[in-house]
mmCIF file of C-alpha atoms and ligand atoms in Angstrom:
data_model
loop_
_atom_site.group_PDB
_atom_site.id
_atom_site.type_symbol
_atom_site.label_atom_id
_atom_site.label_comp_id
_atom_site.label_asym_id
_atom_site.label_seq_id
_atom_site.Cartn_x
_atom_site.Cartn_y
_atom_site.Cartn_z
ATOM 1 C CA MET Z 1 26.223 103.314 -74.901
ATOM 2 C CA PRO Z 2 28.938 101.128 -73.486
ATOM 3 C CA GLU Z 3 32.260 102.644 -72.639
ATOM 4 C CA ALA Z 4 34.072 100.140 -74.791
ATOM 5 C CA THR Z 5 32.741 97.452 -77.006
ATOM 6 C CA ALA Z 6 34.783 94.614 -78.369
ATOM 7 C CA SER Z 7 32.790 92.938 -81.035
ATOM 8 C CA ASP Z 8 33.527 90.206 -83.506
ATOM 9 C CA SER Z 9 30.517 89.894 -85.716
ATOM 10 C CA THR Z 10 32.279 87.986 -88.469
ATOM 11 C CA SER Z 11 32.730 84.838 -86.364
ATOM 12 C CA ASP Z 12 30.662 83.419 -83.563
ATOM 13 C CA GLY Z 13 32.471 85.524 -80.966
ATOM 14 C CA VAL Z 14 30.783 87.355 -78.146
ATOM 15 C CA GLN Z 15 30.324 91.047 -77.694
ATOM 16 C CA ILE Z 16 31.677 92.494 -74.515
ATOM 17 C CA ASP Z 17 30.318 95.685 -72.990
ATOM 18 C CA LEU Z 18 32.769 97.208 -70.564
ATOM 19 C CA PHE Z 19 31.468 99.892 -68.227
ATOM 20 C CA SER Z 20 33.930 101.941 -66.241
ATOM 21 C CA GLY Z 21 33.235 102.966 -62.679
ATOM 22 C CA ASN Z 22 32.821 106.553 -63.846
ATOM 23 C CA ARG Z 23 30.250 105.591 -66.407
ATOM 24 C CA MET Z 24 28.128 103.855 -63.770
ATOM 25 C CA ALA Z 25 28.619 106.372 -60.970
ATOM 26 C CA ASN Z 26 25.920 108.771 -62.096
ATOM 27 C CA LEU Z 27 23.276 106.171 -62.807
ATOM 28 C CA THR Z 28 20.458 105.200 -60.486
ATOM 29 C CA SER Z 29 20.233 101.562 -59.398
ATOM 30 C CA MET Z 30 17.455 100.869 -61.860
ATOM 31 C CA GLU Z 31 19.372 102.498 -64.702
ATOM 32 C CA LYS Z 32 22.359 100.285 -63.970
ATOM 33 C CA ILE Z 33 20.189 97.193 -63.882
ATOM 34 C CA ARG Z 34 18.524 98.170 -67.159
ATOM 35 C CA LEU Z 35 21.889 98.733 -68.796
ATOM 36 C CA ILE Z 36 23.125 95.326 -67.652
ATOM 37 C CA LEU Z 37 20.017 93.393 -68.601
ATOM 38 C CA ASP Z 38 19.653 95.092 -71.979
ATOM 39 C CA GLY Z 39 23.217 94.074 -72.804
ATOM 40 C CA VAL Z 40 22.829 90.544 -71.508
ATOM 41 C CA ARG Z 41 19.517 90.026 -73.271
ATOM 42 C CA ASP Z 42 21.225 91.017 -76.515
ATOM 43 C CA GLY Z 43 23.601 88.140 -75.841
ATOM 44 C CA ASN Z 44 26.499 90.308 -74.697
ATOM 45 C CA ILE Z 45 28.819 89.841 -71.797
ATOM 46 C CA VAL Z 46 28.716 92.877 -69.566
ATOM 47 C CA ILE Z 47 31.729 93.794 -67.485
ATOM 48 C CA LEU Z 48 31.491 96.339 -64.703
ATOM 49 C CA GLU Z 49 34.771 97.780 -63.555
ATOM 50 C CA GLU Z 50 33.404 98.432 -60.085
ATOM 51 C CA GLY Z 51 30.523 96.054 -59.627
ATOM 52 C CA LEU Z 52 27.236 96.658 -57.857
ATOM 53 C CA SER Z 53 26.280 97.289 -54.260
ATOM 54 C CA PRO Z 54 24.648 94.376 -52.421
ATOM 55 C CA ASP Z 55 21.322 96.153 -52.641
ATOM 56 C CA GLU Z 56 21.704 96.538 -56.393
ATOM 57 C CA GLU Z 57 22.697 92.890 -56.715
ATOM 58 C CA SER Z 58 19.546 91.924 -54.888
ATOM 59 C CA LYS Z 59 17.429 94.078 -57.210
ATOM 60 C CA LEU Z 60 19.252 92.685 -60.227
ATOM 61 C CA ILE Z 61 18.201 89.174 -59.203
ATOM 62 C CA GLU Z 62 14.642 90.319 -58.652
ATOM 63 C CA VAL Z 63 14.355 92.055 -62.029
ATOM 64 C CA THR Z 64 16.097 89.164 -63.791
ATOM 65 C CA MET Z 65 13.498 86.787 -62.373
ATOM 66 C CA ALA Z 66 10.692 89.007 -63.638
ATOM 67 C CA GLU Z 67 12.137 88.962 -67.158
ATOM 68 C CA ILE Z 68 12.819 85.257 -67.534
ATOM 69 C CA SER Z 69 10.636 83.821 -70.246
ATOM 70 C CA PRO Z 70 10.623 80.352 -71.807
ATOM 71 C CA ASP Z 71 12.753 79.838 -74.933
ATOM 72 C CA GLU Z 72 13.801 83.486 -74.839
ATOM 73 C CA PHE Z 73 15.683 84.430 -71.711
ATOM 74 C CA ASN Z 74 16.539 82.105 -68.860
ATOM 75 C CA GLY Z 75 18.533 84.348 -66.628
ATOM 76 C CA ILE Z 76 22.082 85.432 -65.950
ATOM 77 C CA GLU Z 77 25.409 84.212 -64.694
ATOM 78 C CA ILE Z 78 27.237 86.666 -62.548
ATOM 79 C CA GLU Z 79 30.836 86.408 -61.405
ATOM 80 C CA THR Z 80 32.866 88.823 -59.395
ATOM 81 C CA TYR Z 81 36.650 89.055 -59.205
ATOM 82 C CA PRO Z 82 38.768 88.797 -57.255
ATOM 83 C CA ARG Z 83 36.475 88.560 -54.297
ATOM 84 C CA SER Z 84 35.900 85.145 -52.716
ATOM 85 C CA GLN Z 85 37.094 82.845 -55.414
ATOM 86 C CA THR Z 86 38.570 80.645 -52.714
ATOM 87 C CA ALA Z 87 38.311 80.482 -48.952
ATOM 88 C CA ASP Z 88 41.750 82.100 -48.722
ATOM 89 C CA GLN Z 89 40.698 85.075 -50.714
ATOM 90 C CA SER Z 90 37.557 85.609 -48.770
ATOM 91 C CA PHE Z 91 39.739 85.656 -45.670
ATOM 92 C CA LEU Z 92 41.875 88.282 -47.366
ATOM 93 C CA ASP Z 93 38.779 90.194 -48.319
ATOM 94 C CA ARG Z 94 37.836 90.376 -44.701
ATOM 95 C CA LEU Z 95 41.283 91.529 -43.711
ATOM 96 C CA MET Z 96 41.033 94.241 -46.297
ATOM 97 C CA GLY Z 97 37.561 95.248 -45.108
ATOM 98 C CA ARG Z 98 35.401 93.252 -47.420
ATOM 99 C CA GLN Z 99 33.161 96.170 -48.322
ATOM 100 C CA SER Z 100 35.406 97.001 -51.226
ATOM 101 C CA THR Z 101 33.210 97.959 -54.137
ATOM 102 C CA GLN Z 102 36.110 97.579 -56.542
ATOM 103 C CA LYS Z 103 35.121 94.127 -57.599
ATOM 104 C CA LEU Z 104 35.217 93.513 -61.271
ATOM 105 C CA THR Z 105 31.877 91.957 -62.132
ATOM 106 C CA VAL Z 106 31.144 89.890 -65.196
ATOM 107 C CA ILE Z 107 27.538 89.229 -66.139
ATOM 108 C CA GLY Z 108 26.408 87.107 -69.034
ATOM 109 C CA PRO Z 109 23.367 85.301 -70.360
ATOM 110 C CA ALA Z 110 22.938 81.990 -68.543
ATOM 111 C CA ASN Z 111 22.521 80.051 -71.778
ATOM 112 C CA GLN Z 112 25.834 81.320 -73.144
ATOM 113 C CA ILE Z 113 27.959 81.169 -70.092
ATOM 114 C CA GLN Z 114 29.998 78.259 -71.387
ATOM 115 C CA THR Z 115 31.614 80.849 -73.585
ATOM 116 C CA LEU Z 116 32.551 82.839 -70.523
ATOM 117 C CA HIS Z 117 34.066 79.889 -68.705
ATOM 118 C CA LYS Z 118 35.792 78.488 -71.751
ATOM 119 C CA ASP Z 119 37.485 81.748 -72.425
ATOM 120 C CA GLU Z 120 39.283 82.076 -69.130
ATOM 121 C CA ASN Z 121 42.222 83.945 -70.574
ATOM 122 C CA LEU Z 122 39.872 86.729 -71.402
ATOM 123 C CA ILE Z 123 38.839 87.023 -67.788
ATOM 124 C CA SER Z 124 42.323 86.864 -66.348
ATOM 125 C CA ALA Z 125 43.474 89.422 -68.909
ATOM 126 C CA LEU Z 126 40.805 91.787 -67.687
ATOM 127 C CA VAL Z 127 41.509 91.113 -64.061
ATOM 128 C CA SER Z 128 45.182 91.788 -64.439
ATOM 129 C CA ARG Z 129 44.440 95.102 -66.134
ATOM 130 C CA LYS Z 130 43.176 96.410 -62.799
ATOM 131 C CA MET M 1 15.586 114.490 -13.546
ATOM 132 C CA GLY M 2 16.498 111.170 -11.911
ATOM 133 C CA LEU M 3 12.847 110.290 -11.690
ATOM 134 C CA LEU M 4 12.360 111.083 -15.337
ATOM 135 C CA THR M 5 15.334 108.963 -16.361
ATOM 136 C CA ASP M 6 14.056 106.102 -14.229
ATOM 137 C CA LEU M 7 10.647 106.436 -15.743
ATOM 138 C CA ARG M 8 12.027 106.537 -19.228
ATOM 139 C CA ASP M 9 14.188 103.498 -18.543
ATOM 140 C CA SER M 10 11.348 101.476 -17.174
ATOM 141 C CA ILE M 11 9.099 102.463 -20.030
ATOM 142 C CA SER M 12 11.676 101.440 -22.576
ATOM 143 C CA ARG M 13 12.169 98.187 -20.693
ATOM 144 C CA VAL M 14 8.460 97.493 -20.883
ATOM 145 C CA VAL M 15 8.397 98.429 -24.541
ATOM 146 C CA ASP M 16 11.379 96.180 -25.204
ATOM 147 C CA ARG M 17 9.669 93.306 -23.503
ATOM 148 C CA LEU M 18 6.425 93.947 -25.317
ATOM 149 C CA PHE M 19 8.159 93.797 -28.619
ATOM 150 C CA SER M 20 10.374 90.866 -27.885
ATOM 151 C CA GLU M 21 7.530 88.776 -26.524
ATOM 152 C CA SER M 22 4.540 89.652 -28.593
ATOM 153 C CA GLU M 23 6.033 90.478 -31.956
ATOM 154 C CA PRO M 24 7.167 87.324 -33.689
ATOM 155 C CA LYS M 25 10.474 87.639 -35.466
ATOM 156 C CA ARG M 26 10.241 86.781 -39.096
ATOM 157 C CA ILE M 27 13.030 84.363 -39.884
ATOM 158 C CA GLY M 28 13.723 83.669 -43.529
ATOM 159 C CA ILE M 29 15.233 80.335 -44.511
ATOM 160 C CA TYR M 30 17.486 80.972 -47.484
ATOM 161 C CA GLY M 31 20.066 78.950 -49.350
ATOM 162 C CA PRO M 32 20.587 77.183 -52.656
ATOM 163 C CA PRO M 33 18.044 74.751 -54.112
ATOM 164 C CA ASN M 34 18.062 71.281 -52.527
ATOM 165 C CA ALA M 35 20.029 72.316 -49.437
ATOM 166 C CA GLY M 36 17.177 71.062 -47.234
ATOM 167 C CA LYS M 37 15.389 74.320 -46.422
ATOM 168 C CA THR M 38 11.891 72.853 -46.594
ATOM 169 C CA THR M 39 12.949 69.741 -44.680
ATOM 170 C CA LEU M 40 14.280 72.015 -41.937
ATOM 171 C CA ALA M 41 11.235 74.305 -41.948
ATOM 172 C CA ASN M 42 8.970 71.269 -41.685
ATOM 173 C CA ARG M 43 10.984 69.800 -38.845
ATOM 174 C CA ILE M 44 10.902 73.040 -36.873
ATOM 175 C CA ALA M 45 7.180 73.440 -37.507
ATOM 176 C CA ARG M 46 6.450 69.817 -36.567
ATOM 177 C CA ASP M 47 8.590 69.929 -33.433
ATOM 178 C CA TRP M 48 6.950 73.068 -32.087
ATOM 179 C CA THR M 49 3.462 73.241 -33.598
ATOM 180 C CA GLY M 50 2.683 69.720 -34.726
ATOM 181 C CA ASP M 51 2.212 70.321 -38.435
ATOM 182 C CA ALA M 52 4.280 70.883 -41.527
ATOM 183 C CA ILE M 53 4.838 73.724 -43.974
ATOM 184 C CA GLY M 54 5.123 72.186 -47.411
ATOM 185 C CA PRO M 55 6.413 69.382 -49.601
ATOM 186 C CA GLU M 56 10.097 68.413 -49.698
ATOM 187 C CA SER M 57 11.449 67.104 -52.932
ATOM 188 C CA HIS M 58 14.545 66.150 -54.849
ATOM 189 C CA ILE M 59 13.158 68.150 -57.783
ATOM 190 C CA PRO M 60 14.736 71.603 -57.659
ATOM 191 C CA HIS M 61 12.293 74.450 -57.076
ATOM 192 C CA GLU M 62 9.665 72.301 -55.395
ATOM 193 C CA THR M 63 9.130 75.303 -53.155
ATOM 194 C CA ARG M 64 8.103 77.878 -55.716
ATOM 195 C CA ARG M 65 6.404 80.391 -53.490
ATOM 196 C CA ALA M 66 7.596 81.450 -50.084
ATOM 197 C CA ARG M 67 5.621 79.548 -47.481
ATOM 198 C CA ARG M 68 5.219 80.613 -43.954
ATOM 199 C CA LYS M 69 4.339 79.193 -40.599
ATOM 200 C CA GLU M 70 3.377 81.774 -38.047
ATOM 201 C CA ASN M 71 3.849 82.014 -34.316
ATOM 202 C CA VAL M 72 6.202 79.135 -33.794
ATOM 203 C CA GLU M 73 7.302 79.302 -30.169
ATOM 204 C CA ILE M 74 10.738 77.931 -29.499
ATOM 205 C CA GLU M 75 12.026 77.592 -25.970
ATOM 206 C CA ARG M 76 15.549 76.604 -24.997
ATOM 207 C CA ASN M 77 17.675 77.173 -21.922
ATOM 208 C CA GLY M 78 15.150 79.601 -20.476
ATOM 209 C CA LYS M 79 15.134 81.646 -23.675
ATOM 210 C CA LYS M 80 11.881 81.857 -25.515
ATOM 211 C CA VAL M 81 11.427 83.189 -28.999
ATOM 212 C CA THR M 82 8.362 83.409 -31.172
ATOM 213 C CA ILE M 83 9.139 83.261 -34.858
ATOM 214 C CA ASP M 84 7.378 83.212 -38.167
ATOM 215 C CA ILE M 85 9.258 80.759 -40.333
ATOM 216 C CA VAL M 86 9.453 81.688 -43.980
ATOM 217 C CA ASP M 87 10.572 78.863 -46.248
ATOM 218 C CA THR M 88 11.845 80.370 -49.493
ATOM 219 C CA PRO M 89 12.676 78.852 -52.848
ATOM 220 C CA GLY M 90 16.388 78.465 -53.465
ATOM 221 C CA VAL M 91 17.825 81.716 -54.659
ATOM 222 C CA THR M 92 19.305 81.529 -58.104
ATOM 223 C CA THR M 93 20.045 83.877 -60.994
ATOM 224 C CA LYS M 94 18.639 81.580 -63.661
ATOM 225 C CA VAL M 95 15.681 79.272 -64.185
ATOM 226 C CA ASP M 96 15.349 77.113 -67.268
ATOM 227 C CA TYR M 97 12.078 75.266 -67.674
ATOM 228 C CA LYS M 98 13.935 72.583 -69.636
ATOM 229 C CA GLU M 99 15.451 71.369 -66.367
ATOM 230 C CA PHE M 100 11.991 70.335 -65.251
ATOM 231 C CA LEU M 101 11.478 68.339 -68.426
ATOM 232 C CA GLU M 102 14.172 65.985 -67.173
ATOM 233 C CA HIS M 103 11.887 65.133 -64.299
ATOM 234 C CA ASP M 104 9.211 63.649 -66.570
ATOM 235 C CA MET M 105 7.079 66.689 -66.934
ATOM 236 C CA GLU M 106 5.071 68.021 -69.851
ATOM 237 C CA LYS M 107 6.243 71.296 -71.343
ATOM 238 C CA ASP M 108 3.176 73.223 -70.144
ATOM 239 C CA ASP M 109 3.725 71.993 -66.650
ATOM 240 C CA ALA M 110 7.432 72.748 -66.755
ATOM 241 C CA VAL M 111 6.847 76.270 -68.023
ATOM 242 C CA ARG M 112 4.287 76.929 -65.325
ATOM 243 C CA ARG M 113 6.623 75.594 -62.672
ATOM 244 C CA SER M 114 9.484 77.713 -63.876
ATOM 245 C CA ARG M 115 7.275 80.806 -63.882
ATOM 246 C CA GLU M 116 6.235 80.097 -60.316
ATOM 247 C CA ALA M 117 9.871 79.546 -59.420
ATOM 248 C CA THR M 118 10.950 82.905 -60.825
ATOM 249 C CA GLU M 119 8.123 84.658 -58.990
ATOM 250 C CA GLY M 120 9.083 82.871 -55.807
ATOM 251 C CA VAL M 121 12.741 83.855 -56.076
ATOM 252 C CA ALA M 122 11.810 87.486 -56.823
ATOM 253 C CA GLU M 123 9.521 87.485 -53.819
ATOM 254 C CA ALA M 124 12.203 85.983 -51.601
ATOM 255 C CA MET M 125 14.675 88.671 -52.689
ATOM 256 C CA HIS M 126 12.142 91.370 -52.064
ATOM 257 C CA TRP M 127 11.413 90.018 -48.592
ATOM 258 C CA LEU M 128 15.071 89.956 -47.797
ATOM 259 C CA ARG M 129 15.229 93.693 -48.403
ATOM 260 C CA GLU M 130 11.945 94.575 -46.732
ATOM 261 C CA ASP M 131 10.415 92.054 -44.410
ATOM 262 C CA VAL M 132 12.797 89.683 -42.726
ATOM 263 C CA ASP M 133 14.218 90.067 -39.199
ATOM 264 C CA GLY M 134 16.786 87.300 -39.352
ATOM 265 C CA VAL M 135 18.140 84.679 -41.701
ATOM 266 C CA VAL M 136 18.965 81.016 -41.477
ATOM 267 C CA TYR M 137 21.206 80.203 -44.421
ATOM 268 C CA VAL M 138 21.097 76.493 -45.186
ATOM 269 C CA LEU M 139 23.894 74.769 -47.072
ATOM 270 C CA ASP M 140 24.298 71.158 -48.136
ATOM 271 C CA SER M 141 27.511 70.189 -46.344
ATOM 272 C CA THR M 142 28.399 67.638 -49.024
ATOM 273 C CA LYS M 143 28.740 70.437 -51.566
ATOM 274 C CA ASP M 144 31.257 73.211 -52.147
ATOM 275 C CA PRO M 145 29.894 76.107 -50.065
ATOM 276 C CA ILE M 146 31.531 78.811 -52.145
ATOM 277 C CA SER M 147 29.415 79.596 -55.115
ATOM 278 C CA GLN M 148 28.835 82.943 -56.677
ATOM 279 C CA VAL M 149 25.207 82.917 -55.553
ATOM 280 C CA ASN M 150 26.021 81.994 -51.945
ATOM 281 C CA THR M 151 28.698 84.653 -51.683
ATOM 282 C CA MET M 152 26.429 87.256 -53.226
ATOM 283 C CA LEU M 153 23.448 86.332 -51.051
ATOM 284 C CA ILE M 154 25.445 86.349 -47.857
ATOM 285 C CA GLY M 155 26.839 89.747 -48.897
ATOM 286 C CA ILE M 156 23.299 91.022 -49.401
ATOM 287 C CA ILE M 157 22.198 89.643 -46.028
ATOM 288 C CA GLU M 158 25.201 91.257 -44.324
ATOM 289 C CA SER M 159 24.474 94.589 -45.956
ATOM 290 C CA GLN M 160 20.987 94.480 -44.408
ATOM 291 C CA ASP M 161 22.555 94.014 -40.959
ATOM 292 C CA LEU M 162 20.393 90.983 -40.336
ATOM 293 C CA PRO M 163 21.377 88.375 -37.762
ATOM 294 C CA VAL M 164 22.353 85.252 -39.659
ATOM 295 C CA LEU M 165 23.078 81.654 -38.740
ATOM 296 C CA ILE M 166 24.643 79.269 -41.218
ATOM 297 C CA PHE M 167 23.290 75.740 -41.071
ATOM 298 C CA ALA M 168 25.522 72.980 -42.417
ATOM 299 C CA ASN M 169 22.898 70.392 -43.295
ATOM 300 C CA LYS M 170 23.033 66.699 -44.260
ATOM 301 C CA ILE M 171 25.719 65.697 -41.745
ATOM 302 C CA ASP M 172 24.247 62.198 -41.873
ATOM 303 C CA LEU M 173 25.847 61.759 -45.291
ATOM 304 C CA GLU M 174 29.308 60.311 -45.508
ATOM 305 C CA ASP M 175 30.928 63.056 -47.574
ATOM 306 C CA SER M 176 29.576 65.827 -45.385
ATOM 307 C CA ASN M 177 32.227 68.454 -44.592
ATOM 308 C CA VAL M 178 31.163 71.017 -41.998
ATOM 309 C CA GLU M 179 34.637 72.481 -41.636
ATOM 310 C CA ARG M 180 34.628 73.607 -45.237
ATOM 311 C CA ILE M 181 31.511 75.685 -44.585
ATOM 312 C CA ALA M 182 32.837 77.136 -41.321
ATOM 313 C CA ASN M 183 36.040 78.134 -43.135
ATOM 314 C CA ALA M 184 34.204 79.673 -46.046
ATOM 315 C CA TYR M 185 32.092 81.953 -43.859
ATOM 316 C CA PRO M 186 34.121 82.446 -40.680
ATOM 317 C CA GLN M 187 32.366 85.734 -39.947
ATOM 318 C CA HIS M 188 29.199 83.797 -39.076
ATOM 319 C CA GLU M 189 28.354 81.005 -36.708
ATOM 320 C CA THR M 190 27.944 77.622 -38.375
ATOM 321 C CA VAL M 191 25.648 75.021 -36.834
ATOM 322 C CA GLU M 192 25.746 71.470 -38.145
ATOM 323 C CA LEU M 193 22.640 69.341 -38.411
ATOM 324 C CA SER M 194 20.701 66.767 -40.291
ATOM 325 C CA ALA M 195 17.254 68.162 -40.885
ATOM 326 C CA LEU M 196 16.198 64.819 -42.324
ATOM 327 C CA GLU M 197 17.389 62.644 -39.443
ATOM 328 C CA GLY M 198 16.877 65.252 -36.740
ATOM 329 C CA GLU M 199 20.532 65.211 -35.669
ATOM 330 C CA ASN M 200 21.776 68.044 -33.443
ATOM 331 C CA MET M 201 18.384 69.759 -33.290
ATOM 332 C CA ASP M 202 18.974 70.689 -29.644
ATOM 333 C CA GLU M 203 21.810 72.969 -30.649
ATOM 334 C CA VAL M 204 19.810 74.249 -33.614
ATOM 335 C CA TYR M 205 16.997 75.392 -31.322
ATOM 336 C CA ALA M 206 19.375 76.780 -28.726
ATOM 337 C CA LYS M 207 21.079 78.895 -31.398
ATOM 338 C CA ILE M 208 17.795 80.065 -32.866
ATOM 339 C CA ALA M 209 16.629 81.167 -29.412
ATOM 340 C CA GLU M 210 19.977 82.848 -28.755
ATOM 341 C CA TYR M 211 20.318 84.658 -32.090
ATOM 342 C CA PHE M 212 16.780 85.645 -32.836
ATOM 343 C CA GLY M 213 15.304 85.937 -29.344
HETATM 344 N N1 LIG G 301 20.629 62.899 -46.332
HETATM 345 C C1 LIG G 301 19.942 64.017 -46.091
HETATM 346 N N2 LIG G 301 19.082 64.474 -47.017
HETATM 347 C C2 LIG G 301 18.397 65.612 -46.747
HETATM 348 C C3 LIG G 301 18.575 66.335 -45.538
HETATM 349 N N3 LIG G 301 17.776 67.421 -45.577
HETATM 350 C C4 LIG G 301 17.116 67.365 -46.762
HETATM 351 N N4 LIG G 301 17.486 66.286 -47.477
HETATM 352 C C5 LIG G 301 17.001 65.857 -48.804
HETATM 353 O O1 LIG G 301 17.413 66.819 -49.769
HETATM 354 C C6 LIG G 301 16.400 66.987 -50.769
HETATM 355 C C7 LIG G 301 15.989 68.445 -50.846
HETATM 356 O O2 LIG G 301 15.342 68.795 -49.654
HETATM 357 P P1 LIG G 301 14.365 70.063 -49.560
HETATM 358 O O3 LIG G 301 14.057 70.282 -48.123
HETATM 359 O O4 LIG G 301 13.225 69.950 -50.506
HETATM 360 O O5 LIG G 301 15.386 71.190 -50.089
HETATM 361 P P2 LIG G 301 15.112 72.740 -50.439
HETATM 362 O O6 LIG G 301 15.107 72.841 -51.928
HETATM 363 O O7 LIG G 301 16.294 73.471 -49.849
HETATM 364 O O8 LIG G 301 13.823 73.134 -49.797
HETATM 365 C C8 LIG G 301 15.253 66.065 -50.367
HETATM 366 O O9 LIG G 301 15.382 64.871 -51.096
HETATM 367 C C9 LIG G 301 15.494 65.850 -48.875
HETATM 368 O O10 LIG G 301 14.995 64.619 -48.406
HETATM 369 C C10 LIG G 301 19.505 65.808 -44.560
HETATM 370 O O11 LIG G 301 19.735 66.359 -43.480
HETATM 371 N N5 LIG G 301 20.160 64.654 -44.922
HETATM 372 MG MG1 LIG G 302 12.143 73.923 -50.603
#
């Protein structure tokens, strides 16, 4: 179960599953990927407080590819903050030792991602909470 | 003691040489769709072996399965390297068969293509974790180099400790901007080229021999 769920089932809002770093810490890579993809395939936006390791990201892409099926699921959008939004920030990242795992990661269904982009206040609100 | 050390040193030298000369390095060509990966792979293969790897196309995901050309010997400035070139499909996190419909394709065909594309991307990701000795990351220099997928992929490549060269392709086009790529990924060497026109291939081969030899 997600750590926190903000749901608005009365309108055409999106459900957001927010997983804290603690919640994810004890899961295996495959459990994390399952948790993410189950949420996304239900049409939710999944937010990870601490993101995934590069190896887990690579497996997430691989498993996502295996699950894509016509007219049902066509993949994910994944965005991380604040890492590498601009060239300046990626320079900063390097200064700070870019291995930081504390990168807020937002994952959503590719066919609904307009919602994610449109609602930028939502993202900045979450980023500033950090 | 000294004799033993000498012996050990010379054995390891021989072993080193054996491996560096007889074991081809498997170089994966990664990058977003349409960056020119297949065009580059074909040019390298043609320049050094005489034949091509696979079809180039403006339709995204023309390369659905990873294709490979083995034992390509590249020699530059006295450095020789034998590589297996692996041309991969563009890595992406989504594939929608409907995109293929825009290219005048029947639904059946589009669905089959998209399935092959997803298998190809999965395979390319798997290879990156298991089977690749070095990476050439190709970017279209007329496009913004910072995308979520590029950043993520380069992060994955870095975490594997693989040698990587960034190729800024399509410098023959007017709105090409190599600087933008070099600035986006300053931790890696950027080499500019036009895979289509064959511009700057001398430096491309010199860098390949230097980095992967
Ligand atoms: N102008 C220009 N076009 C290129 C260059 N390299 C590739 N292309 C074109 O870009 C498109 C995609 O090329 P392709 O090699 O199939 O890209 P891939 O998806 O990365 O394998 C094709 O239409 C190529 O002709 C280049 O250096 N300059
Ligand atoms: Mg290709």
